[in-house]
Amino acid sequence: MAIAKPDAVSKEGLDAQTLRAMYRHMLRSRVLDERMWVLNRQGRAPFWISAMGHEAIQVAVGMNMEPGRDWLAPYYRDLALTLVLGMTPRDHLLSVLAKAEDPNSGGRQMPAHYGSRAHNIISTGSPVTTQLLHAAGIALAFRMRGEDAVCVTAFGEGSTSGGDFHEALNFAATHKLGVVFVVENNGYAISVPVEKQMATPHVSDRAQAYGIPGVSIDGNDAISCYRAAREAVQRARSGDGPTLLEAKVHRLTSHSSDDDQRRYRSAEDLEAERKQDCMPRFRGLLEDLGVLAAGDADAMRAELVVELDEATAYAEAAADPLPQTAMLHVYAEDS
Amino acid sequence: MAIAKPDAVSKEGLDAQTLRAMYRHMLRSRVLDERMWVLNRQGRAPFWISAMGHEAIQVAVGMNMEPGRDWLAPYYRDLALTLVLGMTPRDHLLSVLAKAEDPNSGGRQMPAHYGSRAHNIISTGSPVTTQLLHAAGIALAFRMRGEDAVCVTAFGEGSTSGGDFHEALNFAATHKLGVVFVVENNGYAISVPVEKQMATPHVSDRAQAYGIPGVSIDGNDAISCYRAAREAVQRARSGDGPTLLEAKVHRLTSHSSDDDQRRYRSAEDLEAERKQDCMPRFRGLLEDLGVLAAGDADAMRAELVVELDEATAYAEAAADPLPQTAMLHVYAEDS
Amino acid sequence: MPTKTYLEAIREGMRDEMRRDERVMILGEDVGAKGGVFGATEGLQKEFGEMRVMDSPLAESCIVGVCIGAAMNGMRPIAEIQFQDFIMPAVDQIVSEAAKMRYRSNNDWGVPMVVRAPFGGGIHGALYHSQSIEAMFCGVPGLKVVVPSTPYDAKGLLVSAMRDPDPVLFFEHKRAYRSVKGEVPDDDYSVPLGTASVAREGGDIAVFTYGIMVHTALEAAQRLARDGFECEVVDLRSLRPLDREAIVASARKCGKVMVAQEPNLAVSISSEVAAIVAEDCFEYLDAPVMRIGGPEIPAMPFAPALESFYLVTPDKLEAALRTLAAY
Amino acid sequence: MPTKTYLEAIREGMRDEMRRDERVMILGEDVGAKGGVFGATEGLQKEFGEMRVMDSPLAESCIVGVCIGAAMNGMRPIAEIQFQDFIMPAVDQIVSEAAKMRYRSNNDWGVPMVVRAPFGGGIHGALYHSQSIEAMFCGVPGLKVVVPSTPYDAKGLLVSAMRDPDPVLFFEHKRAYRSVKGEVPDDDYSVPLGTASVAREGGDIAVFTYGIMVHTALEAAQRLARDGFECEVVDLRSLRPLDREAIVASARKCGKVMVAQEPNLAVSISSEVAAIVAEDCFEYLDAPVMRIGGPEIPAMPFAPALESFYLVTPDKLEAALRTLAAY
Ligand SMILES: Cc1ncc(C[n+]2csc(CCOP(=O)(O)OP(=O)(O)O)c2C)c(N)n1
Ligand SMILES: Cc1ncc(C[n+]2csc(CCOP(=O)(O)OP(=O)(O)O)c2C)c(N)n1
Ligand SMILES: [Mg+2]
Ligand SMILES: [Mg+2]
């Protein structure tokens, strides 16, 4: 594998509309993410874990999936990905405020534990890496029914050290299943740097153990992300089996609202990573290309903030779950 | 990696004495193994699981280890390996007959669950692949004490599909620990062929995921086994980290005395594999080289059978464990 | 009704359901050409093909995790774990994922999956082919745990398990596979999950047990009957949920309670049954609750003398029952 | 004696033992620069270096399996599992390997290892950062399971665990880390494993519990005392082995028994304690054994209303105790 160089946009066959949509998806996630942190600092949301810095790859993958047909086994950073697939800021605000209406879990799980049957997004628990095997099983079911749908699963680089990573890639590769394994490599597992996680320079090197393509891309380069995602999804759909797609991203926040990364990372590093934020970079590119006119991006943000304010108001007004409802849904009621 | 071609013996710097010793170790395991099957068929040993066909790699690895210094985390096929390290036919006959004196487990475990602190062979349980992590931990302890001892661990190709395989190689590689991971690839996990186990042609391809050397050799070629084992052990001892060493071998028997491989394998395959048995092949080579004179091998066998008859008689006469002793050693008595 | 072995009943249960419902599939080690190490899936791959009866890699977390995903995507998978002893690598997938999926998604998702595994000893399987570790799962909300003791229940409960919308652990006593025979209808029937059954009626001592020990208890009960002591033998069948009503009813009726099981007693099914009796039968008890099971050692050793030391035999149970009867 | 928090006592216990015994090492996620997610290992890497306080990959089976190997080769490893909820991937290494090593090798090998993990809820940790799954291990021969409720016991029991020749699971209630303070000697002392302690003497109701619920029980006991009901609060401390003698003594003395715990009751510590009482205290009981714990749902949900619905509060326990007292 080799780090892919971002090609000229033209070569990507990406029209202005797609590029705008891509930027808008990224921005929608970012402003929602910012709002979550505000709510957390105000003490209104006890916990948040952020997608900031991971937006480009998530949106690129989501835009190459077919909603209603393809499935997603996400992890807690996949805010942008769930939005592209049709979940809304309101859905996640209901979750961060633990409201009964929260479609992810009815306020039962921590925020960012995504899930929605309506969007083919399977429910996420806290133990990492387990969902990779679920993705393989989902793709196996597609295969058995002769459907060419794709299952995408995403996870961090630290999670590739767990046994389920190996068992899932091994099974999916052995049966050439339609899975795209997306590693959002931000270099850290909470405080543990990737050098203490593995010996190879790229997570995608792990693909060689399974005889499948391993691709590493600059996760701050939205265009490369889009191209790589499209290839991986097409490969999965056409029956050529899984891809291990690694996006090198930066975690622009502490691991979560319970963490303070200044305890284990230098100010210089953090500053350097901020400078590579995928958002301004993509915005700059689109402005150079004339896809975004001066002011467009700000207008877009303003418009998204309106949606966000409405959603926040709605979520805050929504009802808390009733205590007794804790007893429900341990088993299917009909059973 | 590439299948290593057996060099001329001279190039190996293998003197006649070493070659003789190697053949004798292999033969000693083989005749013991044959005896185990006889005892099983006679109904005197309820269970046996064989090393037949795996002897060359096991002896090659064992002869390159330093008894009393290096450690072994074996699996149930490592009969020959335990003998090279100093365990005896008597030890294992005591085990197959479940006698109190059995040094492996005092008759508590199934036969071929090897272990002997006196020989730095850790106790083997039935769950496969767990011992790979123990090997990494043993090597970590060496590292912490600044010792350059080596820990060898062996397992089948099927066992490389389990999560502990990944977690162990990943940890050992990340910390460049002195472990040699020996895969005895006989192409089957009970009835499951390797093609249903993994997508790559060689188990050693899995090494690339960890940035460590992966080597595949013809496990029926004792000389290649010796060379590859020596290199891997030296690499581990000199601090250059682990090696994944794959020997392609044949399982010359059913999986165990409880299995009948004719149910899932063709007579032709089985016949073809018999023809490649490492024993006659190595004997032929040594006779061509003049290391073994005509009749030497038979004399060797006769002499080993004497040892074996004594050991069998001893084991059969040995005492069974007393029922109440089942209560002992759940915890250390002093605790 | 035709007579079949416990093993045949299980195989037939899977076969018939696979004919009825094409969503049913089997994933496990050696389930294909070999038909499983005990023959439970013999002939099924030939009939249903390599997709629906699939040999898995040697990885239990993979077996269960893949089945969870398939179940969420419309299949009705059966995960076969070769020996219950080897379910340990799959505990995370079973307890953290399958058991919590419906609850954590607020009923948005479910995992209709059956995990089958042979358990129990007395077959010279030694430490790792003889264990009964079901207790580990019986305290886990979201799971159902079933152990049949007869061929009739084996097929009937397995059918219910395969049609259940939630994960069911279905444990089969390997010593029963060929030794236990009984009448099993050829046609479709099912036995509901969650209910115990009275294997023998009696008014003096209530004996609660499950799996092959039901037969041990019936034999011991017969011996006591000769001397006029009538034991009521209750086959728990469902270990999660336990049939509290049935337990309380028999305990109150008899006033004396024996809980018998194969594995060691600490924090086990026997503990929960005894606790239920202590909570709900106080005023009906004429004697202390008695428990009998394996010793507090890791598992059943290989040497015959050690193995039989471990096992609760009809003699041992009879002796314990006589002590209780004499109280 | 200086006053310290539960967390400080644990950190000090490790630090002092690491100074005394260079074989002691710590392996776990984020134990190094970050000092653990709760700060239990804060400063230890700085003092003892990256080798003895090692950040592991994100792999629990690896953490425990590597520690087992290191323990067999002369080290005294402490495996830190970040949350007890995430111990599941290590269950095979703990139950199949560590617990059985001495037995299966006929005393040839042993695994002197401590597995530390924070457990318990009431901190808005939701389903996977609030569980109490210790019961899963308390039925496993070969393991020892310890849960301290005070800073004094935390340090003293941890020291015993680190010096024990066999595997010890050491579970720390995360709500106690900073909220529970107490006197802890600076110098070397230890508290023996395997013994319960009477946290409060009384003759009317014996309350058996462990972990932070000991403090809940003490508060409830105080309230009942105002009305003249004296509860004897027994801190089990050692969940495997259970201190049977102490349990029987207090139960017989009081004649009424309450077992209180945070997790759901089925097949749990509460079951075993109730069973022991039912076996050994029949003639001394004046009332049915009572148990109180979490509901039979997978775990503690996130929403505050649902979380407090789950938790056994002093009010709930007080009400239960009054019912029992009135029997
Ligand atoms: C099995 C398991 N062990 C430990 C944890 C605690 N934990 C939550 S996130 C995390 C780090 C994950 O790092 P990575 O996979 O790189 O994802 P990132 O957060 O960096 O995106 C850890 C250790 C967990 N959730 N699950
Ligand atoms: C965790 C676990 N699962 C299943 C088994 C049952 N089992 C014993 S040996 C074996 C096959 C092993 O195949 P391989 O690793 O290739 O070794 P081989 O016997 O071929 O040398 C299986 C499935 C086991 N012992 N442990
Ligand atoms: Mg990361
Ligand atoms: Mg094999």
PDB file of C-alpha atoms in Angstrom, chain C residues 99-227:
ATOM      1  CA  ALA C  99     -27.751 -10.482  25.346  1.00  0.00           C
ATOM      2  CA  LYS C 100     -27.879  -6.667  25.314  1.00  0.00           C
ATOM      3  CA  MET C 101     -28.763  -5.907  21.697  1.00  0.00           C
ATOM      4  CA  ARG C 102     -32.524  -5.612  22.159  1.00  0.00           C
ATOM      5  CA  TYR C 103     -32.253  -3.723  25.421  1.00  0.00           C
ATOM      6  CA  ARG C 104     -29.570  -1.281  24.352  1.00  0.00           C
ATOM      7  CA  SER C 105     -31.401  -0.457  21.122  1.00  0.00           C
ATOM      8  CA  ASN C 106     -34.682   0.059  22.988  1.00  0.00           C
ATOM      9  CA  ASN C 107     -36.271  -2.798  21.024  1.00  0.00           C
ATOM     10  CA  ASP C 108     -35.057  -1.533  17.648  1.00  0.00           C
ATOM     11  CA  TRP C 109     -32.848  -4.598  17.083  1.00  0.00           C
ATOM     12  CA  GLY C 110     -32.964  -8.226  18.173  1.00  0.00           C
ATOM     13  CA  VAL C 111     -30.747 -11.286  17.845  1.00  0.00           C
ATOM     14  CA  PRO C 112     -32.753 -14.432  17.012  1.00  0.00           C
ATOM     15  CA  MET C 113     -29.864 -16.862  17.373  1.00  0.00           C
ATOM     16  CA  VAL C 114     -29.370 -20.259  18.954  1.00  0.00           C
ATOM     17  CA  VAL C 115     -25.995 -21.230  20.390  1.00  0.00           C
ATOM     18  CA  ARG C 116     -25.732 -25.004  20.709  1.00  0.00           C
ATOM     19  CA  ALA C 117     -23.016 -26.689  22.736  1.00  0.00           C
ATOM     20  CA  PRO C 118     -22.446 -30.139  24.254  1.00  0.00           C
ATOM     21  CA  PHE C 119     -21.568 -30.111  27.941  1.00  0.00           C
ATOM     22  CA  GLY C 120     -21.066 -32.439  30.870  1.00  0.00           C
ATOM     23  CA  GLY C 121     -18.786 -35.297  31.779  1.00  0.00           C
ATOM     24  CA  GLY C 122     -18.492 -38.942  32.492  1.00  0.00           C
ATOM     25  CA  ILE C 123     -17.028 -39.669  29.078  1.00  0.00           C
ATOM     26  CA  HIS C 124     -13.314 -39.490  29.984  1.00  0.00           C
ATOM     27  CA  GLY C 125     -13.134 -36.018  28.472  1.00  0.00           C
ATOM     28  CA  ALA C 126     -10.958 -34.688  31.287  1.00  0.00           C
ATOM     29  CA  LEU C 127     -10.745 -31.061  32.364  1.00  0.00           C
ATOM     30  CA  TYR C 128     -11.760 -29.402  29.094  1.00  0.00           C
ATOM     31  CA  HIS C 129     -14.254 -31.769  27.531  1.00  0.00           C
ATOM     32  CA  SER C 130     -16.402 -32.423  30.608  1.00  0.00           C
ATOM     33  CA  GLN C 131     -17.333 -29.057  32.044  1.00  0.00           C
ATOM     34  CA  SER C 132     -20.793 -27.718  32.826  1.00  0.00           C
ATOM     35  CA  ILE C 133     -20.314 -23.947  32.792  1.00  0.00           C
ATOM     36  CA  GLU C 134     -23.929 -22.932  32.148  1.00  0.00           C
ATOM     37  CA  ALA C 135     -24.132 -21.045  35.457  1.00  0.00           C
ATOM     38  CA  MET C 136     -21.937 -18.355  33.925  1.00  0.00           C
ATOM     39  CA  PHE C 137     -24.804 -17.404  31.596  1.00  0.00           C
ATOM     40  CA  CYS C 138     -27.806 -17.994  33.833  1.00  0.00           C
ATOM     41  CA  GLY C 139     -27.351 -14.673  35.606  1.00  0.00           C
ATOM     42  CA  VAL C 140     -27.291 -12.702  32.354  1.00  0.00           C
ATOM     43  CA  PRO C 141     -30.510 -10.827  31.501  1.00  0.00           C
ATOM     44  CA  GLY C 142     -31.231 -10.966  27.785  1.00  0.00           C
ATOM     45  CA  LEU C 143     -30.208 -14.599  27.468  1.00  0.00           C
ATOM     46  CA  LYS C 144     -32.333 -17.721  27.681  1.00  0.00           C
ATOM     47  CA  VAL C 145     -30.647 -20.948  28.722  1.00  0.00           C
ATOM     48  CA  VAL C 146     -32.117 -24.356  27.970  1.00  0.00           C
ATOM     49  CA  VAL C 147     -30.996 -27.887  28.870  1.00  0.00           C
ATOM     50  CA  PRO C 148     -33.168 -30.804  27.728  1.00  0.00           C
ATOM     51  CA  SER C 149     -33.016 -34.181  29.453  1.00  0.00           C
ATOM     52  CA  THR C 150     -35.138 -36.275  27.067  1.00  0.00           C
ATOM     53  CA  PRO C 151     -35.246 -36.700  23.277  1.00  0.00           C
ATOM     54  CA  TYR C 152     -38.813 -35.368  23.234  1.00  0.00           C
ATOM     55  CA  ASP C 153     -37.809 -32.162  25.021  1.00  0.00           C
ATOM     56  CA  ALA C 154     -34.595 -31.924  23.022  1.00  0.00           C
ATOM     57  CA  LYS C 155     -36.457 -31.620  19.735  1.00  0.00           C
ATOM     58  CA  GLY C 156     -39.375 -29.635  21.129  1.00  0.00           C
ATOM     59  CA  LEU C 157     -37.253 -27.115  23.000  1.00  0.00           C
ATOM     60  CA  LEU C 158     -34.812 -26.758  20.106  1.00  0.00           C
ATOM     61  CA  VAL C 159     -37.691 -25.926  17.781  1.00  0.00           C
ATOM     62  CA  SER C 160     -38.882 -23.255  20.218  1.00  0.00           C
ATOM     63  CA  ALA C 161     -35.324 -21.931  20.508  1.00  0.00           C
ATOM     64  CA  MET C 162     -34.950 -21.663  16.717  1.00  0.00           C
ATOM     65  CA  ARG C 163     -38.231 -19.745  16.514  1.00  0.00           C
ATOM     66  CA  ASP C 164     -37.467 -17.479  19.461  1.00  0.00           C
ATOM     67  CA  PRO C 165     -36.777 -13.799  18.659  1.00  0.00           C
ATOM     68  CA  ASP C 166     -33.999 -13.642  21.251  1.00  0.00           C
ATOM     69  CA  PRO C 167     -30.683 -15.425  21.827  1.00  0.00           C
ATOM     70  CA  VAL C 168     -31.042 -18.890  23.326  1.00  0.00           C
ATOM     71  CA  LEU C 169     -28.172 -20.992  24.655  1.00  0.00           C
ATOM     72  CA  PHE C 170     -29.044 -24.617  24.069  1.00  0.00           C
ATOM     73  CA  PHE C 171     -26.844 -26.998  26.030  1.00  0.00           C
ATOM     74  CA  GLU C 172     -26.835 -30.717  25.278  1.00  0.00           C
ATOM     75  CA  HIS C 173     -25.452 -33.253  27.729  1.00  0.00           C
ATOM     76  CA  LYS C 174     -22.965 -35.217  25.676  1.00  0.00           C
ATOM     77  CA  ARG C 175     -23.382 -38.375  27.751  1.00  0.00           C
ATOM     78  CA  ALA C 176     -27.073 -38.339  26.806  1.00  0.00           C
ATOM     79  CA  TYR C 177     -26.494 -38.181  23.041  1.00  0.00           C
ATOM     80  CA  ARG C 178     -26.570 -41.923  22.481  1.00  0.00           C
ATOM     81  CA  SER C 179     -27.458 -43.297  25.898  1.00  0.00           C
ATOM     82  CA  VAL C 180     -30.811 -41.564  26.316  1.00  0.00           C
ATOM     83  CA  LYS C 181     -33.642 -42.755  24.062  1.00  0.00           C
ATOM     84  CA  GLY C 182     -37.322 -41.934  24.024  1.00  0.00           C
ATOM     85  CA  GLU C 183     -40.409 -41.376  21.942  1.00  0.00           C
ATOM     86  CA  VAL C 184     -40.208 -38.458  19.532  1.00  0.00           C
ATOM     87  CA  PRO C 185     -42.970 -37.547  17.091  1.00  0.00           C
ATOM     88  CA  ASP C 186     -41.850 -37.311  13.476  1.00  0.00           C
ATOM     89  CA  ASP C 187     -44.006 -34.293  12.885  1.00  0.00           C
ATOM     90  CA  ASP C 188     -43.780 -30.690  13.949  1.00  0.00           C
ATOM     91  CA  TYR C 189     -44.279 -29.895  17.627  1.00  0.00           C
ATOM     92  CA  SER C 190     -42.591 -27.643  20.147  1.00  0.00           C
ATOM     93  CA  VAL C 191     -42.063 -27.396  23.879  1.00  0.00           C
ATOM     94  CA  PRO C 192     -42.302 -23.868  25.305  1.00  0.00           C
ATOM     95  CA  LEU C 193     -39.186 -22.274  26.800  1.00  0.00           C
ATOM     96  CA  GLY C 194     -39.211 -21.186  30.417  1.00  0.00           C
ATOM     97  CA  THR C 195     -41.101 -24.058  32.001  1.00  0.00           C
ATOM     98  CA  ALA C 196     -39.913 -26.884  34.229  1.00  0.00           C
ATOM     99  CA  SER C 197     -41.496 -30.311  34.049  1.00  0.00           C
ATOM    100  CA  VAL C 198     -42.252 -32.818  36.761  1.00  0.00           C
ATOM    101  CA  ALA C 199     -40.440 -35.975  35.690  1.00  0.00           C
ATOM    102  CA  ARG C 200     -41.782 -37.936  38.639  1.00  0.00           C
ATOM    103  CA  GLU C 201     -44.461 -37.053  41.176  1.00  0.00           C
ATOM    104  CA  GLY C 202     -43.962 -37.514  44.884  1.00  0.00           C
ATOM    105  CA  GLY C 203     -44.812 -35.870  48.170  1.00  0.00           C
ATOM    106  CA  ASP C 204     -41.810 -36.404  50.443  1.00  0.00           C
ATOM    107  CA  ILE C 205     -38.792 -34.754  48.850  1.00  0.00           C
ATOM    108  CA  ALA C 206     -38.645 -32.330  45.931  1.00  0.00           C
ATOM    109  CA  VAL C 207     -35.541 -32.988  43.836  1.00  0.00           C
ATOM    110  CA  PHE C 208     -34.615 -30.173  41.469  1.00  0.00           C
ATOM    111  CA  THR C 209     -32.146 -30.990  38.748  1.00  0.00           C
ATOM    112  CA  TYR C 210     -31.467 -30.780  34.997  1.00  0.00           C
ATOM    113  CA  GLY C 211     -29.734 -32.506  32.129  1.00  0.00           C
ATOM    114  CA  ILE C 212     -28.677 -36.094  32.418  1.00  0.00           C
ATOM    115  CA  MET C 213     -28.865 -35.898  36.196  1.00  0.00           C
ATOM    116  CA  VAL C 214     -32.635 -36.041  35.832  1.00  0.00           C
ATOM    117  CA  HIS C 215     -32.119 -39.722  35.028  1.00  0.00           C
ATOM    118  CA  THR C 216     -29.764 -40.144  37.972  1.00  0.00           C
ATOM    119  CA  ALA C 217     -32.454 -38.609  40.169  1.00  0.00           C
ATOM    120  CA  LEU C 218     -35.183 -40.853  38.760  1.00  0.00           C
ATOM    121  CA  GLU C 219     -33.080 -43.912  39.533  1.00  0.00           C
ATOM    122  CA  ALA C 220     -32.332 -42.750  43.071  1.00  0.00           C
ATOM    123  CA  ALA C 221     -36.023 -41.899  43.556  1.00  0.00           C
ATOM    124  CA  GLN C 222     -37.017 -45.416  42.554  1.00  0.00           C
ATOM    125  CA  ARG C 223     -34.699 -46.859  45.161  1.00  0.00           C
ATOM    126  CA  LEU C 224     -36.173 -44.662  47.889  1.00  0.00           C
ATOM    127  CA  ALA C 225     -39.672 -45.527  46.716  1.00  0.00           C
ATOM    128  CA  ARG C 226     -39.024 -49.146  47.706  1.00  0.00           C
ATOM    129  CA  ASP C 227     -38.866 -47.876  51.270  1.00  0.00           C
TER     130      ASP C 227
END
